[in-house]
């Protein structure tokens, strides 16, 4: 299905070994990025992958099936272009954004913010926000790290559940009547 046919908002739950994190996705504002993330989730691409980089007060990064921080591909090929929305900022804890190696190098890796990071605005593509599971994010932030900010105890995405957003769908149906 074309990206523009996605509902305005969707959500996914990351089932991690430290608990669940539910993320709302901004499909209306960044459809290509959300389509990539949802397709990778649906295919099991992120199942049993680790968060390889964890920096307290900054962010936790994952989404690389090699677990090294050097791997990962998008559904569009290796990389796809940035999709920066002026409405979406790196302005609080729980913001979910694409990791990259410079402009237009989005693949499968993403990060979740532990706090506001204004310097990432217009650099990384924000595509979601944590709406449930801040306690799990707290637990992740407390995991000690070693070299290259790699967690000393594995933080793993075991599987992902994709949910439609019934509130958004109900509002859309109400608007059509």
PDB file of C-alpha atoms in Angstrom:
ATOM      1  CA  UNK A   1       0.000   0.000   0.000  1.00  0.00           C
ATOM      2  CA  UNK A   2       1.278   3.509  -0.682  1.00  0.00           C
ATOM      3  CA  UNK A   3       2.591   5.339   2.386  1.00  0.00           C
ATOM      4  CA  UNK A   4      -0.142   7.997   2.174  1.00  0.00           C
ATOM      5  CA  UNK A   5      -2.789   5.311   2.745  1.00  0.00           C
ATOM      6  CA  UNK A   6      -1.591   4.670   6.317  1.00  0.00           C
ATOM      7  CA  UNK A   7      -3.827   5.939   9.126  1.00  0.00           C
ATOM      8  CA  UNK A   8      -2.743   9.335  10.512  1.00  0.00           C
ATOM      9  CA  UNK A   9      -1.428   7.729  13.695  1.00  0.00           C
ATOM     10  CA  UNK A  10      -0.464   4.158  14.443  1.00  0.00           C
ATOM     11  CA  UNK A  11       1.279   2.609  17.389  1.00  0.00           C
ATOM     12  CA  UNK A  12       3.584  -0.282  18.121  1.00  0.00           C
ATOM     13  CA  UNK A  13       4.687  -1.947  21.331  1.00  0.00           C
ATOM     14  CA  UNK A  14       8.333  -2.926  21.696  1.00  0.00           C
ATOM     15  CA  UNK A  15       8.388  -5.976  23.967  1.00  0.00           C
ATOM     16  CA  UNK A  16      11.852  -5.780  25.531  1.00  0.00           C
ATOM     17  CA  UNK A  17      13.538  -7.905  28.177  1.00  0.00           C
ATOM     18  CA  UNK A  18      13.143  -4.914  30.547  1.00  0.00           C
ATOM     19  CA  UNK A  19       9.439  -4.315  29.843  1.00  0.00           C
ATOM     20  CA  UNK A  20       7.174  -2.870  27.177  1.00  0.00           C
ATOM     21  CA  UNK A  21       7.374   0.495  25.425  1.00  0.00           C
ATOM     22  CA  UNK A  22       4.408   1.686  23.374  1.00  0.00           C
ATOM     23  CA  UNK A  23       5.231   4.193  20.639  1.00  0.00           C
ATOM     24  CA  UNK A  24       2.808   6.358  18.695  1.00  0.00           C
ATOM     25  CA  UNK A  25       3.922   6.888  15.079  1.00  0.00           C
ATOM     26  CA  UNK A  26       3.324  10.129  13.143  1.00  0.00           C
ATOM     27  CA  UNK A  27       2.238   8.502   9.860  1.00  0.00           C
ATOM     28  CA  UNK A  28       0.504  11.688   8.729  1.00  0.00           C
ATOM     29  CA  UNK A  29       3.639  13.847   9.010  1.00  0.00           C
ATOM     30  CA  UNK A  30       6.418  11.413   8.022  1.00  0.00           C
ATOM     31  CA  UNK A  31       4.711   8.650   5.978  1.00  0.00           C
ATOM     32  CA  UNK A  32       7.788   7.173   4.248  1.00  0.00           C
ATOM     33  CA  UNK A  33       9.667   6.873   7.536  1.00  0.00           C
ATOM     34  CA  UNK A  34       6.681   5.298   9.305  1.00  0.00           C
ATOM     35  CA  UNK A  35       6.052   2.910   6.406  1.00  0.00           C
ATOM     36  CA  UNK A  36       9.693   1.775   6.627  1.00  0.00           C
ATOM     37  CA  UNK A  37       9.516   1.287  10.409  1.00  0.00           C
ATOM     38  CA  UNK A  38       6.140  -0.506  10.307  1.00  0.00           C
ATOM     39  CA  UNK A  39       7.213  -2.810   7.460  1.00  0.00           C
ATOM     40  CA  UNK A  40      10.417  -3.727   9.322  1.00  0.00           C
ATOM     41  CA  UNK A  41       8.373  -4.343  12.494  1.00  0.00           C
ATOM     42  CA  UNK A  42       5.827  -6.485  10.609  1.00  0.00           C
ATOM     43  CA  UNK A  43       8.525  -8.624   8.969  1.00  0.00           C
ATOM     44  CA  UNK A  44      10.181  -9.447  12.305  1.00  0.00           C
ATOM     45  CA  UNK A  45      13.326  -7.529  11.310  1.00  0.00           C
ATOM     46  CA  UNK A  46      13.742  -6.062  14.808  1.00  0.00           C
ATOM     47  CA  UNK A  47      12.919  -9.272  16.711  1.00  0.00           C
ATOM     48  CA  UNK A  48      15.779 -10.362  18.998  1.00  0.00           C
ATOM     49  CA  UNK A  49      17.850  -7.263  18.205  1.00  0.00           C
ATOM     50  CA  UNK A  50      19.747  -5.389  20.905  1.00  0.00           C
ATOM     51  CA  UNK A  51      20.063  -1.735  21.794  1.00  0.00           C
ATOM     52  CA  UNK A  52      23.791  -1.351  21.111  1.00  0.00           C
ATOM     53  CA  UNK A  53      24.297   2.226  22.357  1.00  0.00           C
ATOM     54  CA  UNK A  54      22.992   3.665  25.618  1.00  0.00           C
ATOM     55  CA  UNK A  55      23.955   7.154  26.808  1.00  0.00           C
ATOM     56  CA  UNK A  56      22.214   8.334  30.000  1.00  0.00           C
ATOM     57  CA  UNK A  57      20.562  11.759  29.744  1.00  0.00           C
ATOM     58  CA  UNK A  58      20.923  11.499  25.920  1.00  0.00           C
ATOM     59  CA  UNK A  59      19.423   8.447  24.159  1.00  0.00           C
ATOM     60  CA  UNK A  60      19.313   4.691  23.563  1.00  0.00           C
ATOM     61  CA  UNK A  61      19.896   3.386  20.033  1.00  0.00           C
ATOM     62  CA  UNK A  62      18.901   0.103  18.387  1.00  0.00           C
ATOM     63  CA  UNK A  63      17.411  -1.373  15.243  1.00  0.00           C
ATOM     64  CA  UNK A  64      20.591  -2.928  13.828  1.00  0.00           C
ATOM     65  CA  UNK A  65      20.231  -6.687  13.285  1.00  0.00           C
ATOM     66  CA  UNK A  66      24.037  -7.088  13.394  1.00  0.00           C
ATOM     67  CA  UNK A  67      24.089  -5.530  16.878  1.00  0.00           C
ATOM     68  CA  UNK A  68      27.197  -3.506  15.979  1.00  0.00           C
ATOM     69  CA  UNK A  69      25.733  -0.120  15.081  1.00  0.00           C
ATOM     70  CA  UNK A  70      27.141  -0.517  11.559  1.00  0.00           C
ATOM     71  CA  UNK A  71      24.323  -2.533   9.965  1.00  0.00           C
ATOM     72  CA  UNK A  72      20.709  -2.279   8.930  1.00  0.00           C
ATOM     73  CA  UNK A  73      18.787  -1.576   5.733  1.00  0.00           C
ATOM     74  CA  UNK A  74      15.564   0.209   4.909  1.00  0.00           C
ATOM     75  CA  UNK A  75      12.738  -1.305   2.872  1.00  0.00           C
ATOM     76  CA  UNK A  76      13.677   1.142   0.085  1.00  0.00           C
ATOM     77  CA  UNK A  77      17.230  -0.214  -0.329  1.00  0.00           C
ATOM     78  CA  UNK A  78      20.174   0.473   1.954  1.00  0.00           C
ATOM     79  CA  UNK A  79      19.229   4.080   2.795  1.00  0.00           C
ATOM     80  CA  UNK A  80      16.367   6.517   2.270  1.00  0.00           C
ATOM     81  CA  UNK A  81      16.109  10.295   2.456  1.00  0.00           C
ATOM     82  CA  UNK A  82      15.374  12.410   5.513  1.00  0.00           C
ATOM     83  CA  UNK A  83      11.754  13.358   6.132  1.00  0.00           C
ATOM     84  CA  UNK A  84      12.043  16.329   8.487  1.00  0.00           C
ATOM     85  CA  UNK A  85       8.766  17.827   9.740  1.00  0.00           C
ATOM     86  CA  UNK A  86       8.761  21.292  11.306  1.00  0.00           C
ATOM     87  CA  UNK A  87       6.024  20.029  13.654  1.00  0.00           C
ATOM     88  CA  UNK A  88       8.194  17.245  15.117  1.00  0.00           C
ATOM     89  CA  UNK A  89      11.077  18.202  17.396  1.00  0.00           C
ATOM     90  CA  UNK A  90      13.578  16.449  19.651  1.00  0.00           C
ATOM     91  CA  UNK A  91      11.949  18.302  22.536  1.00  0.00           C
ATOM     92  CA  UNK A  92      11.351  15.775  25.320  1.00  0.00           C
ATOM     93  CA  UNK A  93      12.006  12.376  26.838  1.00  0.00           C
ATOM     94  CA  UNK A  94      10.515   9.535  24.770  1.00  0.00           C
ATOM     95  CA  UNK A  95      10.864  11.068  21.290  1.00  0.00           C
ATOM     96  CA  UNK A  96      11.684   8.362  18.691  1.00  0.00           C
ATOM     97  CA  UNK A  97      13.900   9.332  15.759  1.00  0.00           C
ATOM     98  CA  UNK A  98      15.918   7.748  12.956  1.00  0.00           C
ATOM     99  CA  UNK A  99      19.644   7.277  13.475  1.00  0.00           C
ATOM    100  CA  UNK A 100      21.789   8.239  10.490  1.00  0.00           C
ATOM    101  CA  UNK A 101      25.353   8.731   9.245  1.00  0.00           C
ATOM    102  CA  UNK A 102      24.674  12.137   7.724  1.00  0.00           C
ATOM    103  CA  UNK A 103      22.005  13.553   5.433  1.00  0.00           C
ATOM    104  CA  UNK A 104      19.698  11.039   3.709  1.00  0.00           C
ATOM    105  CA  UNK A 105      21.242   7.908   5.248  1.00  0.00           C
ATOM    106  CA  UNK A 106      18.243   6.459   7.118  1.00  0.00           C
ATOM    107  CA  UNK A 107      18.177   2.664   7.267  1.00  0.00           C
ATOM    108  CA  UNK A 108      16.687   0.616  10.114  1.00  0.00           C
ATOM    109  CA  UNK A 109      18.386   2.107  13.169  1.00  0.00           C
ATOM    110  CA  UNK A 110      16.461   4.392  15.492  1.00  0.00           C
ATOM    111  CA  UNK A 111      16.864   5.959  18.907  1.00  0.00           C
ATOM    112  CA  UNK A 112      14.674   6.982  21.841  1.00  0.00           C
ATOM    113  CA  UNK A 113      15.549  10.204  23.662  1.00  0.00           C
ATOM    114  CA  UNK A 114      16.139  10.356  27.404  1.00  0.00           C
ATOM    115  CA  UNK A 115      15.727  14.138  27.285  1.00  0.00           C
ATOM    116  CA  UNK A 116      15.437  17.217  25.059  1.00  0.00           C
ATOM    117  CA  UNK A 117      18.154  17.373  22.342  1.00  0.00           C
ATOM    118  CA  UNK A 118      17.566  20.541  20.295  1.00  0.00           C
ATOM    119  CA  UNK A 119      20.790  20.091  18.290  1.00  0.00           C
ATOM    120  CA  UNK A 120      19.183  17.069  16.539  1.00  0.00           C
ATOM    121  CA  UNK A 121      16.296  19.120  15.093  1.00  0.00           C
ATOM    122  CA  UNK A 122      16.518  19.242  11.269  1.00  0.00           C
ATOM    123  CA  UNK A 123      19.295  16.615  11.430  1.00  0.00           C
ATOM    124  CA  UNK A 124      17.417  13.414  12.360  1.00  0.00           C
ATOM    125  CA  UNK A 125      13.882  12.391  11.347  1.00  0.00           C
ATOM    126  CA  UNK A 126      11.493  12.278  14.315  1.00  0.00           C
ATOM    127  CA  UNK A 127       8.763   9.714  13.623  1.00  0.00           C
ATOM    128  CA  UNK A 128       7.231   8.798  16.970  1.00  0.00           C
ATOM    129  CA  UNK A 129       6.932   9.265  20.704  1.00  0.00           C
ATOM    130  CA  UNK A 130       6.640   6.940  23.685  1.00  0.00           C
ATOM    131  CA  UNK A 131       3.047   6.997  24.986  1.00  0.00           C
ATOM    132  CA  UNK A 132       3.343   4.171  27.537  1.00  0.00           C
ATOM    133  CA  UNK A 133       6.290   2.500  29.246  1.00  0.00           C
ATOM    134  CA  UNK A 134       8.352   5.408  30.567  1.00  0.00           C
ATOM    135  CA  UNK A 135       9.235   3.106  33.500  1.00  0.00           C
ATOM    136  CA  UNK A 136      10.842   0.724  30.993  1.00  0.00           C
ATOM    137  CA  UNK A 137      12.756   3.642  29.473  1.00  0.00           C
ATOM    138  CA  UNK A 138      13.889   4.564  33.007  1.00  0.00           C
ATOM    139  CA  UNK A 139      15.148   0.995  33.539  1.00  0.00           C
ATOM    140  CA  UNK A 140      17.037   1.102  30.212  1.00  0.00           C
ATOM    141  CA  UNK A 141      18.714   4.382  31.140  1.00  0.00           C
ATOM    142  CA  UNK A 142      20.010   2.827  34.382  1.00  0.00           C
ATOM    143  CA  UNK A 143      21.768  -0.110  32.645  1.00  0.00           C
ATOM    144  CA  UNK A 144      25.547   0.361  33.037  1.00  0.00           C
ATOM    145  CA  UNK A 145      27.625   0.645  29.875  1.00  0.00           C
ATOM    146  CA  UNK A 146      31.161  -0.194  28.776  1.00  0.00           C
ATOM    147  CA  UNK A 147      33.213   0.756  25.742  1.00  0.00           C
ATOM    148  CA  UNK A 148      31.418   2.767  23.035  1.00  0.00           C
ATOM    149  CA  UNK A 149      28.416   3.183  25.395  1.00  0.00           C
ATOM    150  CA  UNK A 150      27.463  -0.463  24.853  1.00  0.00           C
ATOM    151  CA  UNK A 151      25.181  -1.826  27.613  1.00  0.00           C
ATOM    152  CA  UNK A 152      26.991  -4.291  29.899  1.00  0.00           C
ATOM    153  CA  UNK A 153      23.702  -6.199  30.291  1.00  0.00           C
ATOM    154  CA  UNK A 154      21.835  -6.923  27.075  1.00  0.00           C
ATOM    155  CA  UNK A 155      18.781  -4.763  26.365  1.00  0.00           C
ATOM    156  CA  UNK A 156      16.838  -6.647  23.719  1.00  0.00           C
ATOM    157  CA  UNK A 157      13.703  -6.172  21.617  1.00  0.00           C
ATOM    158  CA  UNK A 158      12.140  -9.626  21.841  1.00  0.00           C
ATOM    159  CA  UNK A 159       9.236  -8.866  19.500  1.00  0.00           C
ATOM    160  CA  UNK A 160       6.972  -6.023  18.372  1.00  0.00           C
ATOM    161  CA  UNK A 161       3.187  -5.770  18.284  1.00  0.00           C
ATOM    162  CA  UNK A 162       1.649  -3.392  15.735  1.00  0.00           C
ATOM    163  CA  UNK A 163      -1.617  -1.685  16.736  1.00  0.00           C
ATOM    164  CA  UNK A 164      -3.851   0.546  14.682  1.00  0.00           C
ATOM    165  CA  UNK A 165      -4.821   3.673  16.594  1.00  0.00           C
ATOM    166  CA  UNK A 166      -8.558   3.257  17.251  1.00  0.00           C
ATOM    167  CA  UNK A 167      -8.918   6.852  18.523  1.00  0.00           C
ATOM    168  CA  UNK A 168      -7.553   8.329  15.281  1.00  0.00           C
ATOM    169  CA  UNK A 169      -9.683   5.949  13.181  1.00  0.00           C
ATOM    170  CA  UNK A 170     -12.820   6.839  15.167  1.00  0.00           C
ATOM    171  CA  UNK A 171     -12.119  10.582  14.708  1.00  0.00           C
ATOM    172  CA  UNK A 172     -11.627  10.070  10.954  1.00  0.00           C
ATOM    173  CA  UNK A 173     -14.916   8.135  10.676  1.00  0.00           C
ATOM    174  CA  UNK A 174     -16.739  10.829  12.685  1.00  0.00           C
ATOM    175  CA  UNK A 175     -15.339  13.468  10.336  1.00  0.00           C
ATOM    176  CA  UNK A 176     -16.700  11.635   7.281  1.00  0.00           C
ATOM    177  CA  UNK A 177     -20.294  11.523   8.524  1.00  0.00           C
TER     178      UNK A 177
END
